[in-house]
Amino acid sequence: MAFVLELNGLTKHYGNIQALRQVSLEIPQGTVYGILGPNGSGKTTMLGLIMNILQPTGGSIRLFGEAPRADHRQKIGTLLETPNFYHYMNAVQNLQIAAAIKGVTNPDIDGVLEKVNLLQRKNSAFQTYSLGMKQRLAIASCLLGDPQVMVFDEPTNGLDPVGIAEIRDLIRRLAADGKTIIMASHLLDEVEKVCSHVAILKKGVLIAAGHVDEILAQDDLVEVSAANTPQLPELLKALPHCKQITAGDAGKWLLHFEQGTADLRSVNEYSFQQGIVLDHLLLKRRSLESKFIELTN
Amino acid sequence: MNLNIPHLLRIEWMKVKNYKAFWILMILFVVSMIGINYIYWYVKQQFVASGDIAAQAAGSMIFGDFRFPAVFKTVSQMSSWLLYFPGFIVIFHTTNEFTFRTHRQNIIDGLMRKQFVVAKLAGAFLLALVCTLLILLTSLVFGLISGDGYFSLEGLQYIGFFFVQSCVYILFAFTLALLVRRAALAVGIFFIYGLIFDYLLAVWISRGTETTLGYYLMPLQVADELNPPLAELKKVIGSTNQWIALGISIAWLAFYCFFPIRKFEREDL
């Protein structure tokens, strides 16, 4: 499998602070790879190292199977942290500079502005834009030259709900076109909705990486209770597909099933067979947040 | 590694051509440069018109000679006071990159770190060349209107010296901007240092060593020695060798090229 990006033991220190510790990761071509982690986990540092605006303390990076070069970066559309443009220039002038640096001849500037709904304001100075419009312009700049790889750091920052939905839709369309997208975010919902793969960083350490369904797999939870049955966990532990039983709120118990395997009728029947009359039976979806907190704590 | 300097200059031009402060400062520089020479030329004409031989001699000493071949030295010397303007342009242009964080974006988009600095250096040399061509043109105009039809290119080396002096001032400003990264601070330091402290340090070192060493060592003063005040004034404050000053100025220019590239290539942006 061809890898767009390979990190090997990537490390970055800022004085005594270890921003990134021995991160090794491979990003296959054609995936939408989410980099997930709480604020300060090292997501932006990792992308900054990849894009050569930070110098690594240790480890190595390979882009397109080679040692990184400037012309590799020209082939990657990147939005890192904040939209960075010349404030006194308008959208077209800023994109012309970006295109010249990327080596894109005859850039379709109107086309990329149209894709991010910024065409009507193409002649307005960047300094007059709202945060959402600046973000859209940054994404338009990423689209110049139709690159096969894109790096987005918090791409929906500053956007309103409609803008967020539009950018998610755009990312999905780009992914459907076979482009590789590397997207850092602390928004779980965003990553779950658009990413095929995910890597989770915590305090600069890579704690998990792989297919999003594996890493962010959510258990089915069945909440049960019965009168005067402290032995309930012991009696129900043999329930088919039940992985674990934990204490819930107010004397209730939580039965953990693998995703999509919980069946309330079977639970009720089995409990009855064990001599337990349930007075509470509820199917709950485990939140993505709780899974994330479990992974990062 | 192909730096592709024409391509880099084209990108720099795209950045400055829409920057109003660039045009305002350039226009101010051109007008001031013509203006300062006109003032000196006009006052000098008044001394000449007085008919008093002593006054004419004093006029030549203070206000210079605008006839060929001395006009090249006179105009270069007078105009060198205005080299802060192109320095300011370079400071604003460079610190803008840090303020807007476009120095990072340019690298992200595919410039090599070295290319980013070389683009600025090439732009600085081009700006120095434009300033020098303006001085040449001004010298020719004042020379032609001041003399009695006599024309000579004998003092043309002073235009060359002015080019080196412009490069030194502009690249000093660029290095300062790269170190300080803030426009107001860089402009303040450049102006005060250039106007007062560079010369002050040169005088202290020279007094301390009882030589003219200080005039050769200080980064801006050594370039000023290429177009020193008129000979009579120079006799009072001590004389330096222009060719040694030229060599040291070129060494400083090499430093201004080498140091920013090395710094920018190694640091976190």
Coordinates of C-alpha atoms in Angstrom, one line a residue:
Chain A
M1 CA 0.0 0.0 0.0
A2 CA 1.4 3.4 -0.9
F3 CA 1.7 5.8 2.0
V4 CA 1.3 9.5 1.5
L5 CA 2.9 10.2 4.8
E6 CA 5.2 8.2 7.1
L7 CA 6.3 9.4 10.5
N8 CA 9.0 7.5 12.4
G9 CA 9.7 8.4 16.0
L10 CA 8.8 12.0 15.4
T11 CA 9.7 14.1 18.5
K12 CA 9.5 17.8 19.3
H13 CA 10.6 19.6 22.4
Y14 CA 10.1 23.2 23.3
G15 CA 12.7 23.6 26.0
N16 CA 11.6 21.3 28.8
I17 CA 8.1 20.7 27.2
Q18 CA 7.7 17.6 25.1
A19 CA 5.1 18.6 22.5
L20 CA 5.5 15.4 20.6
R21 CA 7.0 12.1 21.7
Q22 CA 8.2 9.3 19.4
V23 CA 5.2 9.5 17.1
S24 CA 5.2 6.9 14.4
L25 CA 2.3 6.8 11.9
E26 CA 1.6 5.8 8.4
I27 CA -1.2 7.5 6.3
P28 CA -2.3 5.4 3.3
Q29 CA -3.2 7.1 0.0
G30 CA -6.9 7.7 -0.4
T31 CA -7.9 7.8 3.2
V32 CA -9.5 10.6 5.2
Y33 CA -7.3 10.5 8.3
G34 CA -8.4 12.3 11.4
I35 CA -5.9 13.5 13.9
L36 CA -7.8 13.6 17.1
G37 CA -6.8 14.9 20.5
P38 CA -7.6 17.5 23.2
N39 CA -6.2 21.0 23.0
G40 CA -2.5 20.9 23.5
S41 CA -2.1 17.3 22.6
G42 CA 0.3 18.0 19.8
K43 CA -1.9 17.9 16.7
T44 CA -0.8 21.2 15.2
T45 CA 2.8 20.6 16.2
M46 CA 2.7 17.3 14.3
L47 CA 1.3 19.0 11.2
G48 CA 3.7 21.9 11.6
L49 CA 6.6 19.5 11.5
I50 CA 5.3 17.7 8.5
M51 CA 4.9 21.1 6.7
N52 CA 8.4 22.2 7.6
I53 CA 7.5 25.3 9.7
L54 CA 8.8 23.6 12.8
Q55 CA 12.1 21.8 13.2
P56 CA 11.9 18.3 14.7
T57 CA 14.0 17.4 17.7
G58 CA 14.2 13.8 16.6
G59 CA 12.7 11.2 14.2
S60 CA 12.0 11.4 10.5
I61 CA 9.2 12.3 8.0
R62 CA 8.6 10.9 4.6
L63 CA 6.2 12.4 2.1
F64 CA 5.1 10.4 -0.9
G65 CA 7.8 7.8 0.1
E66 CA 10.7 10.3 -0.1
A67 CA 12.5 12.7 2.3
P68 CA 10.3 15.8 2.4
R69 CA 11.0 18.5 -0.2
A70 CA 9.5 21.9 -1.0
D71 CA 7.9 20.5 -4.2
H72 CA 6.1 17.9 -2.1
R73 CA 4.5 20.7 -0.1
Q74 CA 3.4 22.3 -3.4
K75 CA 1.4 19.2 -4.1
I76 CA -0.4 19.4 -0.7
G77 CA -3.2 21.8 0.0
T78 CA -2.7 22.8 3.6
L79 CA -4.7 24.9 6.1
L80 CA -2.7 25.0 9.3
E81 CA -4.1 26.7 12.4
T82 CA -5.3 30.1 11.2
P83 CA -5.9 31.4 7.6
N84 CA -2.7 33.4 6.8
F85 CA -3.1 36.0 4.0
Y86 CA -1.9 39.5 3.1
H87 CA -4.5 41.7 4.8
Y88 CA -4.3 44.5 2.3
M89 CA -5.0 42.3 -0.7
N90 CA -8.3 40.8 -1.9
A91 CA -9.1 37.1 -2.3
V92 CA -8.0 37.0 -5.9
Q93 CA -4.7 38.7 -5.3
N94 CA -4.0 36.4 -2.3
L95 CA -4.8 33.3 -4.3
Q96 CA -2.6 34.5 -7.2
I97 CA 0.3 34.6 -4.8
A98 CA -0.5 31.2 -3.4
A99 CA -0.8 29.8 -6.9
A100 CA 2.5 31.3 -7.9
I101 CA 4.2 29.7 -4.9
K102 CA 2.5 26.3 -5.5
G103 CA 3.6 26.5 -9.2
V104 CA 0.1 26.3 -10.4
T105 CA -0.1 27.9 -13.9
N106 CA -3.5 29.2 -15.0
P107 CA -5.2 28.7 -11.6
D108 CA -9.0 28.4 -11.6
I109 CA -9.4 31.1 -8.9
D110 CA -13.1 31.8 -9.6
G111 CA -13.7 28.0 -9.5
V112 CA -12.2 27.5 -6.1
L113 CA -13.9 30.6 -4.7
E114 CA -17.2 29.3 -6.0
K115 CA -16.7 26.0 -4.2
V116 CA -16.4 27.7 -0.9
N117 CA -19.1 30.3 -1.6
L118 CA -16.8 33.3 -1.6
L119 CA -17.1 34.4 -5.2
Q120 CA -19.2 37.4 -4.5
R121 CA -16.6 38.8 -2.1
K122 CA -13.6 38.0 -4.3
N123 CA -12.6 41.7 -4.7
S124 CA -12.9 42.6 -1.0
A125 CA -9.8 43.1 1.0
F126 CA -8.9 40.1 3.3
Q127 CA -9.0 42.4 6.3
T128 CA -12.7 43.0 5.8
Y129 CA -13.6 39.3 6.0
S130 CA -15.3 37.6 8.9
L131 CA -13.5 34.7 10.6
G132 CA -15.7 32.2 8.7
M133 CA -14.9 33.9 5.3
K134 CA -11.2 33.9 6.1
Q135 CA -11.5 30.1 6.8
R136 CA -13.3 29.6 3.5
L137 CA -10.6 31.5 1.7
A138 CA -7.9 29.3 3.3
I139 CA -9.8 26.2 2.1
A140 CA -10.1 27.7 -1.4
S141 CA -6.3 28.2 -1.4
C142 CA -5.9 24.5 -0.5
L143 CA -8.0 23.6 -3.5
L144 CA -5.8 25.5 -6.0
G145 CA -4.2 23.2 -8.5
D146 CA -6.5 20.3 -7.5
P147 CA -4.0 18.6 -5.2
Q148 CA -4.3 14.9 -4.4
V149 CA -3.5 15.4 -0.7
M150 CA -4.9 18.0 1.7
V151 CA -4.1 18.8 5.3
F152 CA -6.8 20.6 7.3
D153 CA -6.2 21.8 10.8
E154 CA -9.6 22.5 12.4
P155 CA -11.2 23.2 9.1
T156 CA -14.6 24.3 10.5
N157 CA -13.1 26.8 13.0
G158 CA -15.2 30.0 13.0
L159 CA -17.8 28.7 10.6
D160 CA -21.6 28.9 11.3
P161 CA -23.6 25.6 11.3
V162 CA -24.4 26.0 7.6
G163 CA -20.7 26.7 6.8
I164 CA -19.7 23.6 8.9
A165 CA -22.1 21.4 7.0
E166 CA -20.9 22.8 3.7
I167 CA -17.2 22.2 4.5
R168 CA -18.0 18.7 5.7
D169 CA -19.8 18.1 2.5
L170 CA -16.9 19.4 0.5
I171 CA -14.4 17.2 2.4
R172 CA -16.7 14.2 1.7
R173 CA -16.8 15.1 -2.0
L174 CA -13.0 15.5 -2.1
A175 CA -12.6 12.1 -0.4
A176 CA -15.1 10.5 -2.9
D177 CA -12.8 11.9 -5.6
G178 CA -10.0 9.7 -4.1
K179 CA -8.1 12.5 -2.5
T180 CA -6.1 11.8 0.7
I181 CA -7.2 14.1 3.5
I182 CA -5.4 14.6 6.8
M183 CA -7.6 16.4 9.2
A184 CA -6.8 17.5 12.7
S185 CA -9.6 18.3 15.0
H186 CA -10.8 18.2 18.6
L187 CA -14.4 17.8 17.4
L188 CA -15.2 14.1 17.7
D189 CA -18.4 14.4 15.8
E190 CA -16.5 16.0 12.9
V191 CA -14.0 13.3 12.7
E192 CA -16.6 10.5 13.1
K193 CA -18.7 12.0 10.3
V194 CA -15.9 12.4 7.7
C195 CA -12.9 10.3 8.5
S196 CA -12.2 6.7 7.5
H197 CA -9.1 6.5 9.8
V198 CA -8.2 8.2 13.0
A199 CA -5.1 8.7 15.2
I200 CA -5.5 9.9 18.7
L201 CA -2.9 12.0 20.4
K202 CA -2.6 12.7 24.1
K203 CA 0.0 15.0 25.6
G204 CA 2.2 14.4 22.5
V205 CA 1.9 10.7 22.5
L206 CA 0.1 8.7 19.9
I207 CA -2.2 6.4 21.9
A208 CA -4.2 4.8 19.1
A209 CA -4.3 4.8 15.3
G210 CA -6.3 2.8 12.8
H211 CA -9.7 2.5 11.2
V212 CA -12.3 4.8 12.7
D213 CA -14.8 2.0 13.4
E214 CA -12.1 0.2 15.4
I215 CA -10.7 3.0 17.3
L216 CA -13.9 4.9 18.1
A217 CA -16.1 1.8 18.3
Q218 CA -19.0 2.5 20.6
D219 CA -20.5 -0.2 22.8
D220 CA -24.2 -0.7 23.2
L221 CA -25.3 -0.2 26.7
V222 CA -28.3 -1.6 28.4
E223 CA -29.3 -0.1 31.7
V224 CA -31.2 -2.4 34.0
S225 CA -32.4 -2.5 37.6
A226 CA -34.4 -4.9 39.8
A227 CA -35.6 -4.7 43.3
N228 CA -33.2 -6.2 46.0
T229 CA -30.9 -8.0 43.6
P230 CA -27.4 -7.1 44.5
Q231 CA -26.4 -10.4 42.9
L232 CA -27.7 -9.2 39.5
P233 CA -24.2 -8.7 37.9
E234 CA -23.3 -12.2 38.9
L235 CA -26.5 -13.7 37.5
L236 CA -26.4 -11.8 34.2
K237 CA -22.7 -12.1 33.4
A238 CA -23.3 -15.1 31.1
L239 CA -25.6 -13.1 28.8
P240 CA -24.7 -13.8 25.2
H241 CA -22.5 -10.9 23.7
C242 CA -22.3 -9.2 27.1
K243 CA -18.7 -8.0 27.5
Q244 CA -18.9 -6.3 30.9
I245 CA -21.3 -5.2 33.6
T246 CA -20.6 -2.0 35.5
A247 CA -22.5 0.0 38.1
G248 CA -24.7 2.8 36.8
D249 CA -26.5 5.6 38.5
A250 CA -29.0 5.2 41.4
G251 CA -28.4 1.5 41.9
K252 CA -28.8 0.6 38.2
W253 CA -26.4 -1.6 36.3
L254 CA -25.0 -1.1 32.8
L255 CA -24.6 -4.1 30.6
H256 CA -21.9 -3.5 27.8
F257 CA -22.5 -5.2 24.4
E258 CA -20.5 -4.9 21.3
Q259 CA -21.9 -2.4 18.9
G260 CA -25.3 -3.5 17.4
T261 CA -25.6 -6.7 19.4
A262 CA -27.8 -5.6 22.3
D263 CA -31.3 -7.0 22.2
L264 CA -33.7 -5.9 25.0
R265 CA -36.1 -8.8 24.5
S266 CA -33.2 -11.3 25.0
V267 CA -32.0 -9.5 28.1
N268 CA -35.5 -9.5 29.6
E269 CA -36.1 -13.2 28.8
Y270 CA -32.7 -14.2 30.2
S271 CA -33.2 -12.1 33.4
F272 CA -36.5 -13.8 33.9
Q273 CA -35.0 -17.2 33.4
Q274 CA -32.5 -16.3 36.1
G275 CA -35.3 -15.4 38.5
I276 CA -34.9 -11.6 38.2
V277 CA -37.8 -9.4 37.4
L278 CA -36.5 -6.2 35.9
D279 CA -38.2 -3.0 36.8
H280 CA -36.0 -0.9 34.4
L281 CA -34.7 -1.8 31.0
L282 CA -33.3 0.8 28.7
L283 CA -31.0 0.7 25.6
K284 CA -28.5 3.5 25.7
R285 CA -25.9 4.5 23.0
R286 CA -22.6 5.2 24.6
S287 CA -21.5 8.7 23.6
L288 CA -18.4 9.3 21.5
E289 CA -17.3 11.7 24.1
S290 CA -17.2 9.0 26.8
K291 CA -15.2 6.8 24.5
F292 CA -12.8 9.6 23.8
I293 CA -12.4 10.5 27.5
E294 CA -11.8 6.8 28.2
L295 CA -9.0 6.8 25.5
T296 CA -7.4 10.1 26.5
N297 CA -7.6 9.7 30.3
Chain B
M1 CA 18.9 23.4 -5.6
N2 CA 17.4 25.9 -8.1
L3 CA 16.4 29.1 -6.3
N4 CA 14.8 30.5 -9.5
I5 CA 15.4 34.2 -8.5
P6 CA 13.2 35.7 -11.4
H7 CA 10.3 33.6 -10.1
L8 CA 10.9 34.7 -6.5
L9 CA 11.1 38.4 -7.6
R10 CA 7.8 38.0 -9.4
I11 CA 6.2 36.7 -6.2
E12 CA 7.8 39.6 -4.3
W13 CA 6.4 42.1 -6.9
M14 CA 2.9 40.6 -6.5
K15 CA 3.2 41.2 -2.7
V16 CA 4.4 44.9 -3.0
K17 CA 2.5 46.1 -6.0
N18 CA -0.8 46.3 -4.1
Y19 CA 0.9 47.6 -0.9
K20 CA 0.0 51.3 -0.6
A21 CA 2.7 52.0 2.0
F22 CA 5.3 50.9 -0.5
W23 CA 4.2 53.4 -3.1
I24 CA 3.8 56.2 -0.6
L25 CA 7.3 55.7 0.8
M26 CA 8.8 55.3 -2.7
I27 CA 7.2 58.6 -3.8
L28 CA 8.3 60.3 -0.6
F29 CA 11.8 59.0 -1.2
V30 CA 11.9 60.3 -4.9
V31 CA 10.5 63.7 -4.0
S32 CA 12.7 64.1 -0.9
M33 CA 15.8 63.0 -2.9
I34 CA 15.1 65.6 -5.6
G35 CA 14.0 68.1 -3.0
I36 CA 17.1 67.8 -0.7
N37 CA 19.4 68.2 -3.7
Y38 CA 17.3 71.1 -5.0
I39 CA 17.6 72.9 -1.6
Y40 CA 21.4 72.5 -1.5
W41 CA 21.7 73.4 -5.2
Y42 CA 19.5 76.5 -4.7
V43 CA 21.4 77.8 -1.7
K44 CA 24.6 77.1 -3.4
Q45 CA 23.4 79.2 -6.4
Q46 CA 22.7 82.0 -3.9
F47 CA 26.3 81.9 -2.7
V48 CA 27.5 81.9 -6.2
A49 CA 25.2 84.8 -7.1
S50 CA 26.5 86.9 -4.2
G51 CA 29.8 87.4 -6.1
D52 CA 31.8 87.1 -2.9
I53 CA 34.7 84.7 -3.4
A54 CA 34.9 83.7 0.3
A55 CA 31.1 83.1 0.3
Q56 CA 31.5 81.0 -2.9
A57 CA 34.2 78.9 -1.3
A58 CA 32.2 78.4 1.8
G59 CA 29.2 77.5 -0.3
S60 CA 31.2 74.8 -2.2
M61 CA 32.5 73.4 1.1
I62 CA 29.1 73.2 2.8
F63 CA 26.7 72.6 -0.1
G64 CA 29.0 70.8 -2.5
D65 CA 29.6 71.2 -6.1
F66 CA 26.8 70.4 -8.5
R67 CA 29.0 70.7 -11.7
F68 CA 30.5 67.8 -13.5
P69 CA 32.4 65.8 -12.4
A70 CA 31.8 66.6 -8.7
V71 CA 28.0 66.3 -9.0
F72 CA 28.1 62.5 -8.7
K73 CA 29.8 62.7 -5.3
T74 CA 27.6 65.7 -4.2
V75 CA 24.3 64.2 -5.1
S76 CA 25.3 60.7 -3.6
Q77 CA 26.4 62.3 -0.4
M78 CA 23.3 64.5 0.0
S79 CA 20.9 61.7 -0.9
S80 CA 22.5 59.2 1.4
W81 CA 20.7 60.9 4.3
L82 CA 17.5 59.6 2.7
L83 CA 18.4 55.9 2.7
Y84 CA 16.2 55.4 5.7
F85 CA 13.2 55.5 3.4
P86 CA 14.0 52.3 1.4
G87 CA 15.1 50.8 4.7
F88 CA 11.6 51.5 6.1
I89 CA 10.0 49.9 3.0
V90 CA 12.0 46.7 3.5
I91 CA 11.2 46.7 7.3
F92 CA 7.5 47.1 6.6
H93 CA 7.5 44.5 3.9
T94 CA 9.4 42.0 6.0
T95 CA 7.5 42.5 9.3
N96 CA 4.2 42.2 7.4
E97 CA 5.1 38.6 6.7
F98 CA 5.5 38.0 10.4
T99 CA 2.4 40.0 11.4
F100 CA 0.2 38.2 8.8
R101 CA 2.0 34.9 9.5
T102 CA 2.4 34.6 5.7
H103 CA 6.1 33.6 6.2
R104 CA 4.7 30.3 7.5
Q105 CA 2.1 30.0 4.8
N106 CA 4.7 30.7 2.0
I107 CA 6.7 27.7 3.3
I108 CA 3.6 25.6 3.7
D109 CA 2.6 26.4 0.1
G110 CA 5.9 25.2 -1.2
L111 CA 8.7 27.8 -0.9
M112 CA 11.9 26.6 0.5
R113 CA 13.0 28.4 3.6
K114 CA 16.1 29.6 1.7
Q115 CA 13.9 30.8 -1.2
F116 CA 11.8 32.9 1.2
V117 CA 14.9 34.8 2.4
V118 CA 16.6 34.9 -1.0
A119 CA 13.4 36.5 -2.4
K120 CA 13.7 39.3 0.2
L121 CA 17.4 39.7 -0.4
A122 CA 16.9 39.9 -4.2
G123 CA 14.2 42.4 -3.7
A124 CA 16.4 44.5 -1.4
F125 CA 19.2 44.5 -4.0
L126 CA 16.7 45.5 -6.7
L127 CA 15.4 48.3 -4.5
A128 CA 19.0 49.5 -4.0
L129 CA 19.5 49.4 -7.8
V130 CA 16.4 51.5 -8.4
C131 CA 17.6 54.0 -5.8
T132 CA 21.0 54.2 -7.4
L133 CA 19.5 54.7 -10.9
L134 CA 17.4 57.6 -9.5
I135 CA 20.6 59.1 -8.0
L136 CA 22.3 58.7 -11.3
L137 CA 19.5 60.4 -13.1
T138 CA 19.3 63.2 -10.5
S139 CA 23.1 63.7 -10.8
L140 CA 22.9 64.0 -14.5
V141 CA 20.0 66.6 -14.3
F142 CA 21.7 68.7 -11.7
G143 CA 25.1 68.4 -13.4
L144 CA 23.6 69.6 -16.7
I145 CA 21.7 72.6 -15.2
S146 CA 24.6 73.7 -13.0
G147 CA 27.6 73.7 -15.4
D148 CA 28.6 75.6 -18.4
G149 CA 28.0 72.7 -20.8
Y150 CA 30.9 70.7 -19.5
F151 CA 30.1 67.0 -19.2
S152 CA 32.2 64.3 -17.6
L153 CA 31.7 60.8 -16.1
E154 CA 34.9 61.1 -14.1
G155 CA 33.3 60.8 -10.6
L156 CA 30.9 58.0 -11.6
Q157 CA 32.5 55.7 -9.1
Y158 CA 30.5 57.5 -6.4
I159 CA 27.3 56.2 -8.0
G160 CA 28.8 52.7 -7.6
F161 CA 29.6 53.6 -4.0
F162 CA 26.1 54.8 -3.4
F163 CA 24.8 51.4 -4.7
V164 CA 26.9 49.6 -2.1
Q165 CA 25.9 52.1 0.6
S166 CA 22.2 51.6 -0.3
C167 CA 22.6 47.8 -0.2
V168 CA 24.2 48.1 3.3
Y169 CA 21.4 50.3 4.7
I170 CA 18.6 48.2 3.1
L171 CA 20.1 44.8 4.1
F172 CA 20.8 46.1 7.6
A173 CA 17.1 47.1 7.9
F174 CA 16.1 43.7 6.5
T175 CA 18.3 41.8 9.0
L176 CA 16.9 44.0 11.8
A177 CA 13.3 43.3 10.7
L178 CA 14.0 39.5 10.6
L179 CA 15.4 39.6 14.1
V180 CA 12.8 42.0 15.7
R181 CA 9.8 40.9 13.7
R182 CA 7.8 44.0 14.7
A183 CA 7.5 47.0 12.4
A184 CA 7.4 49.8 15.0
L185 CA 10.3 48.4 17.0
A186 CA 12.4 47.7 13.9
V187 CA 11.8 51.2 12.5
G188 CA 12.6 52.8 15.8
I189 CA 15.8 50.9 16.3
F190 CA 16.9 51.4 12.7
F191 CA 16.3 55.1 12.7
I192 CA 17.9 55.9 16.1
Y193 CA 20.7 53.5 15.7
G194 CA 21.5 54.7 12.2
L195 CA 21.2 58.4 13.1
I196 CA 23.0 58.4 16.5
F197 CA 24.4 55.2 17.9
D198 CA 26.3 53.8 14.9
Y199 CA 28.3 57.0 14.6
L200 CA 28.6 57.4 18.4
L201 CA 30.1 53.9 18.7
A202 CA 32.4 54.6 15.7
V203 CA 33.7 57.7 17.5
W204 CA 34.2 56.0 20.8
I205 CA 36.1 53.1 19.3
S206 CA 38.2 55.5 17.2
R207 CA 38.9 57.7 20.2
G208 CA 39.7 54.7 22.4
T209 CA 42.1 53.2 19.9
E210 CA 43.4 56.6 18.6
T211 CA 42.8 55.3 15.1
T212 CA 40.0 55.4 12.5
L213 CA 39.1 51.8 13.3
G214 CA 35.6 52.7 14.6
Y215 CA 34.6 54.2 11.2
Y216 CA 35.6 50.9 9.5
L217 CA 33.9 48.6 12.0
M218 CA 30.4 50.0 12.5
P219 CA 28.0 48.4 10.0
L220 CA 26.4 51.7 8.7
Q221 CA 29.3 54.1 9.3
V222 CA 31.6 52.0 7.1
A223 CA 29.2 52.4 4.2
D224 CA 28.9 56.2 5.0
E225 CA 32.7 56.3 4.6
L226 CA 32.2 55.5 0.9
N227 CA 30.5 58.8 0.4
P228 CA 32.1 60.9 3.2
P229 CA 31.4 64.5 3.9
L230 CA 33.3 67.0 1.8
A231 CA 37.1 66.7 2.0
E232 CA 37.5 69.9 4.0
L233 CA 35.1 68.6 6.7
K234 CA 36.7 65.2 6.6
K235 CA 40.1 66.6 7.4
V236 CA 38.7 67.8 10.7
I237 CA 37.2 64.4 11.8
G238 CA 39.8 62.1 10.3
S239 CA 40.2 60.5 6.9
T240 CA 39.4 56.9 5.9
N241 CA 40.4 54.9 2.9
Q242 CA 37.3 54.4 0.6
W243 CA 38.6 51.2 -0.9
I244 CA 39.1 49.6 2.6
A245 CA 35.6 50.9 3.5
L246 CA 34.3 49.3 0.3
G247 CA 35.9 45.9 1.2
I248 CA 34.5 46.0 4.7
S249 CA 31.0 47.1 3.4
I250 CA 31.0 44.1 1.0
A251 CA 32.0 41.9 4.0
W252 CA 29.0 43.2 5.9
L253 CA 26.8 42.6 2.9
A254 CA 28.0 39.0 2.8
F255 CA 27.0 38.8 6.5
Y256 CA 23.6 40.2 5.9
C257 CA 23.0 37.6 3.2
F258 CA 24.4 34.6 5.1
F259 CA 23.1 35.3 8.6
P260 CA 19.3 35.7 7.7
I261 CA 19.4 32.6 5.5
R262 CA 21.0 30.5 8.3
K263 CA 18.7 31.9 10.9
F264 CA 15.5 31.3 8.9
E265 CA 16.6 27.8 7.9
R266 CA 17.1 26.7 11.4
E267 CA 14.4 28.2 13.5
D268 CA 10.8 27.3 14.2
L269 CA 8.6 29.7 12.2

